[in-house]
Short mmCIF file of C-alpha atoms in Angstrom, two decimals:
data_model
loop_
_atom_site.label_atom_id
_atom_site.label_comp_id
_atom_site.label_asym_id
_atom_site.label_seq_id
_atom_site.Cartn_x
_atom_site.Cartn_y
_atom_site.Cartn_z
CA GLN U 75 3.04 -12.07 -12.03
CA SER U 76 1.93 -9.86 -9.14
CA VAL U 77 4.31 -8.78 -6.39
CA LEU U 78 1.77 -9.83 -3.74
CA THR U 79 0.46 -13.37 -4.01
CA GLN U 80 -3.19 -14.24 -3.51
CA PRO U 81 -5.12 -17.41 -4.30
CA PRO U 82 -7.04 -16.85 -7.53
CA SER U 83 -10.28 -18.17 -6.07
CA ALA U 84 -12.10 -18.90 -2.84
CA SER U 85 -15.58 -20.10 -2.06
CA GLY U 86 -18.00 -20.76 0.75
CA THR U 87 -21.64 -21.26 1.54
CA PRO U 88 -23.84 -18.64 3.19
CA GLY U 89 -23.02 -18.27 6.85
CA GLN U 90 -19.56 -19.80 6.55
CA ARG U 91 -16.26 -18.14 7.33
CA VAL U 92 -13.70 -17.77 4.57
CA THR U 93 -10.16 -16.45 4.62
CA ILE U 94 -8.14 -14.92 1.80
CA SER U 95 -4.38 -14.81 2.12
CA CYS U 96 -1.89 -12.30 0.74
CA SER U 97 1.81 -13.10 0.72
CA GLY U 98 4.54 -10.54 0.16
CA ALA U 99 8.02 -9.59 1.23
CA THR U 100 9.87 -7.52 3.78
CA SER U 101 9.88 -4.53 1.44
CA ASN U 102 6.09 -4.37 1.27
CA ILE U 103 3.88 -6.25 3.76
CA GLY U 104 6.79 -6.77 6.15
CA THR U 105 7.27 -3.04 6.54
CA ASN U 106 4.14 -1.24 5.47
CA ALA U 107 0.41 -1.26 6.04
CA VAL U 108 -1.75 -3.71 4.13
CA ASN U 109 -5.00 -2.56 2.59
CA TRP U 110 -7.81 -4.56 1.05
CA TYR U 111 -10.18 -3.57 -1.73
CA GLN U 112 -13.45 -5.16 -2.78
CA GLN U 113 -14.59 -5.03 -6.39
CA LEU U 114 -18.16 -6.10 -6.99
CA PRO U 115 -18.99 -7.35 -10.50
CA GLY U 116 -18.96 -4.49 -12.99
CA ALA U 117 -18.09 -1.89 -10.35
CA ALA U 118 -15.08 0.16 -9.32
CA PRO U 119 -12.95 -1.04 -6.42
CA LYS U 120 -13.91 0.07 -2.94
CA LEU U 121 -11.77 0.31 0.21
CA LEU U 122 -12.60 -2.59 2.52
CA MET U 123 -9.82 -2.64 5.09
CA TYR U 124 -6.81 -0.42 5.78
CA SER U 125 -3.74 -0.58 7.99
CA HIS U 126 -4.10 -4.38 8.26
CA ASN U 127 -7.29 -4.46 10.33
CA GLN U 128 -9.11 -1.12 10.25
CA ARG U 129 -12.57 -0.99 8.72
CA PRO U 130 -13.78 2.18 7.02
CA SER U 131 -17.13 3.48 8.11
CA GLY U 132 -19.92 1.37 6.65
CA VAL U 133 -17.97 -1.87 6.31
CA PRO U 134 -19.64 -4.60 8.40
CA ASP U 135 -17.70 -6.13 11.26
CA ARG U 136 -18.07 -9.50 9.50
CA PHE U 137 -14.91 -8.40 7.71
CA SER U 138 -11.63 -8.55 9.59
CA GLY U 139 -7.97 -8.32 8.69
CA SER U 140 -4.68 -9.42 10.14
CA LYS U 141 -0.98 -9.37 9.37
CA SER U 142 1.91 -11.52 10.47
CA GLY U 143 5.42 -11.00 9.17
CA THR U 144 5.26 -10.76 5.39
CA SER U 145 1.75 -12.14 5.05
CA ALA U 146 -1.72 -10.79 5.60
CA SER U 147 -5.20 -12.20 5.50
CA LEU U 148 -8.77 -11.07 5.12
CA ALA U 149 -11.50 -13.01 6.89
CA ILE U 150 -15.18 -12.85 6.12
CA SER U 151 -17.53 -14.44 8.61
CA GLY U 152 -21.24 -15.03 8.17
CA LEU U 153 -20.75 -15.13 4.41
CA GLN U 154 -23.54 -13.50 2.40
CA SER U 155 -24.39 -13.63 -1.29
CA GLU U 156 -23.56 -9.95 -1.66
CA ASP U 157 -19.98 -10.71 -0.64
CA GLU U 158 -19.40 -12.34 -4.01
CA ALA U 159 -16.69 -10.15 -5.50
CA ASP U 160 -13.00 -9.85 -6.32
CA TYR U 161 -10.75 -8.99 -3.38
CA TYR U 162 -7.34 -7.35 -3.71
CA CYS U 163 -4.61 -6.74 -1.17
CA ALA U 164 -2.20 -3.83 -1.62
CA ALA U 165 0.82 -2.31 0.08
CA TRP U 166 3.52 0.24 -0.56
CA ASP U 167 6.79 -1.39 -1.67
CA ASP U 168 9.95 0.34 -0.46
CA SER U 169 12.19 -1.45 -2.99
CA LEU U 170 10.03 -0.75 -6.02
CA ASN U 171 9.08 2.71 -4.73
CA GLY U 172 5.48 2.20 -5.67
CA TRP U 173 2.20 0.60 -4.74
CA VAL U 174 1.79 -3.11 -5.40
CA PHE U 175 -1.36 -5.19 -5.58
CA GLY U 176 -2.09 -8.86 -5.27
CA GLY U 177 -3.48 -10.59 -8.32
CA GLY U 178 -6.93 -10.69 -6.78
CA THR U 179 -9.11 -13.45 -5.34
CA LYS U 180 -12.50 -14.18 -6.84
CA LEU U 181 -14.87 -15.12 -4.00
CA THR U 182 -17.84 -17.28 -4.94
CA VAL U 183 -20.76 -17.78 -2.57
CA LEU U 184 -22.14 -21.22 -3.35
CA GLN P 273 -19.99 13.27 -0.70
CA VAL P 274 -16.72 12.50 -2.46
CA GLN P 275 -17.05 12.16 -6.22
CA LEU P 276 -14.36 11.33 -8.77
CA VAL P 277 -15.40 11.37 -12.41
CA GLU P 278 -12.96 10.30 -15.12
CA SER P 279 -13.17 11.42 -18.72
CA GLY P 280 -11.13 11.30 -21.91
CA GLY P 281 -11.03 7.59 -22.56
CA GLY P 282 -11.35 6.11 -26.03
CA VAL P 283 -9.69 4.15 -28.80
CA VAL P 284 -6.23 5.23 -29.89
CA GLN P 285 -3.63 3.78 -32.23
CA PRO P 286 -0.32 2.44 -30.92
CA GLY P 287 2.26 5.19 -30.58
CA LYS P 288 -0.36 7.91 -30.21
CA SER P 289 -1.30 10.00 -27.19
CA LEU P 290 -4.32 10.41 -24.94
CA ARG P 291 -5.08 12.57 -21.92
CA LEU P 292 -7.38 11.45 -19.14
CA SER P 293 -8.94 13.78 -16.62
CA CYS P 294 -10.59 13.23 -13.26
CA ALA P 295 -12.95 15.84 -11.85
CA ALA P 296 -13.02 15.78 -8.05
CA SER P 297 -15.66 17.13 -5.71
CA GLY P 298 -16.88 16.73 -2.15
CA PHE P 299 -13.52 17.15 -0.46
CA ARG P 300 -10.61 19.60 -0.22
CA PHE P 301 -8.80 18.47 -3.36
CA ASN P 302 -5.62 20.47 -2.69
CA SER P 303 -5.00 18.60 0.58
CA PHE P 304 -4.78 15.04 -0.69
CA GLY P 305 -2.51 12.93 -2.82
CA MET P 306 -4.07 11.36 -5.88
CA HIS P 307 -3.45 8.24 -7.96
CA TRP P 308 -4.13 6.55 -11.25
CA VAL P 309 -4.75 2.79 -11.11
CA ARG P 310 -5.54 0.65 -14.13
CA GLN P 311 -7.16 -2.69 -14.82
CA ALA P 312 -6.63 -4.51 -18.09
CA PRO P 313 -9.65 -6.45 -19.39
CA GLY P 314 -10.24 -9.47 -17.19
CA LYS P 315 -7.12 -8.77 -15.15
CA GLY P 316 -6.23 -7.38 -11.73
CA LEU P 317 -5.48 -3.91 -10.47
CA GLU P 318 -2.18 -2.20 -11.29
CA TRP P 319 -1.08 1.07 -9.75
CA VAL P 320 0.19 3.55 -12.36
CA ALA P 321 1.18 6.84 -10.76
CA LEU P 322 0.77 9.11 -7.76
CA ILE P 323 1.03 12.84 -7.23
CA SER P 324 1.31 14.63 -3.92
CA TYR P 325 -1.21 17.20 -2.76
CA ASP P 326 0.84 20.12 -4.07
CA GLY P 327 2.06 18.44 -7.25
CA ARG P 328 5.69 18.54 -6.17
CA GLN P 329 6.15 14.76 -6.03
CA GLU P 330 5.29 12.33 -8.79
CA ILE P 331 6.00 8.59 -8.72
CA TYR P 332 5.42 6.18 -11.59
CA LEU P 333 5.18 2.50 -12.36
CA ASP P 334 8.40 1.53 -14.16
CA SER P 335 6.63 0.48 -17.36
CA VAL P 336 5.06 3.92 -17.85
CA LYS P 337 8.02 6.09 -16.80
CA GLY P 338 8.96 8.52 -19.54
CA ARG P 339 5.65 7.94 -21.35
CA PHE P 340 2.99 8.99 -18.81
CA THR P 341 2.82 12.25 -16.88
CA ILE P 342 0.50 12.77 -13.94
CA SER P 343 -0.50 16.33 -13.09
CA ARG P 344 -3.11 18.22 -11.15
CA ASP P 345 -4.82 21.60 -11.29
CA ASN P 346 -5.80 22.46 -7.74
CA SER P 347 -7.61 25.58 -8.90
CA LYS P 348 -9.97 23.38 -10.94
CA ASN P 349 -10.05 20.31 -8.66
CA THR P 350 -8.86 18.17 -11.53
CA LEU P 351 -6.35 15.36 -11.92
CA HIS P 352 -4.82 14.46 -15.28
CA VAL P 353 -2.64 11.84 -16.84
CA GLN P 354 -1.00 12.49 -20.20
CA MET P 355 -0.27 9.17 -21.89
CA ASN P 356 2.19 9.24 -24.79
CA SER P 357 3.66 6.48 -26.97
CA LEU P 358 0.76 4.24 -26.07
CA ARG P 359 1.15 0.50 -26.44
CA PRO P 360 -1.45 -2.26 -26.78
CA GLU P 361 -0.55 -3.42 -23.26
CA ASP P 362 -1.73 -0.05 -21.92
CA THR P 363 -5.29 -1.06 -22.79
CA ALA P 364 -7.23 -0.90 -19.54
CA VAL P 365 -9.86 0.84 -17.48
CA TYR P 366 -8.08 3.71 -15.75
CA TYR P 367 -9.33 4.70 -12.31
CA CYS P 368 -8.45 7.82 -10.42
CA ALA P 369 -8.27 7.30 -6.70
CA LYS P 370 -7.95 9.62 -3.74
CA SER P 371 -5.27 9.08 -1.12
CA TYR P 372 -6.27 9.17 2.54
CA GLU P 373 -3.53 11.74 3.17
CA SER P 374 -1.45 14.39 1.44
CA SER P 375 1.55 12.50 0.11
CA GLY P 376 -0.01 9.47 -1.56
CA TYR P 377 1.62 6.90 0.72
CA SER P 378 -1.58 5.86 2.43
CA HIS P 379 -4.55 3.83 1.33
CA PHE P 380 -6.91 4.82 -1.48
CA ASP P 381 -10.16 5.74 0.22
CA TYR P 382 -12.26 6.73 -2.81
CA TRP P 383 -12.26 5.61 -6.43
CA GLY P 384 -13.83 6.91 -9.60
CA GLN P 385 -15.87 4.76 -11.96
CA GLY P 386 -13.07 4.47 -14.48
CA ALA P 387 -12.36 5.40 -18.10
CA LEU P 388 -11.65 2.77 -20.74
CA VAL P 389 -8.57 3.26 -22.90
CA THR P 390 -8.15 0.91 -25.85
CA VAL P 391 -4.89 0.95 -27.77
CA SER P 392 -5.39 -0.76 -31.09
CA SER P 393 -4.72 -0.24 -34.76
#
């Protein structure tokens, strides 16, 4: 059972907009920055979004992030086949004194 | 460009030890916190440990405390994790990851390709 809760799966057709949620608590998302990682099949994770809604260089602006209270979400607009991957949210947890991840959401592009 | 290359993975019996290393290049290694993150087969990501830029602070996942030790050699741009008393549930791909800043409390901006550790008799 992961500290941060994500839906195990999400799907959409090319061009659609999909949203992935991440639910936590005051000790993690409620207090600290939320980061998102993308893991393409067979590859290492890659930073996708940091500090709720900041994109690293090279990440398309089709990806956006937001946070409200103890929840965060990742939105992908103009869905493309290459977006098919596992997506993980993460945050520092003040109570556990460590980093916590969501269980991951497998995105399928139909 | 930033490169992180893990080594030292393999098959080990329960109760035995293994040491992983991560060779870093392309950035000023002694200025950034570093992490180990693992992923059991078919499962999600789990943070394992962090070490500050100067090695003075180490923080661990509860389930590895007292068994794993993270360390770094800034003269050799290398990160290590010594894993003792290994258990079958430690079986995973272990990734080293670079912190965006010195303490390890910020996001992980670069990841290695991972090293597979299998704990089995």
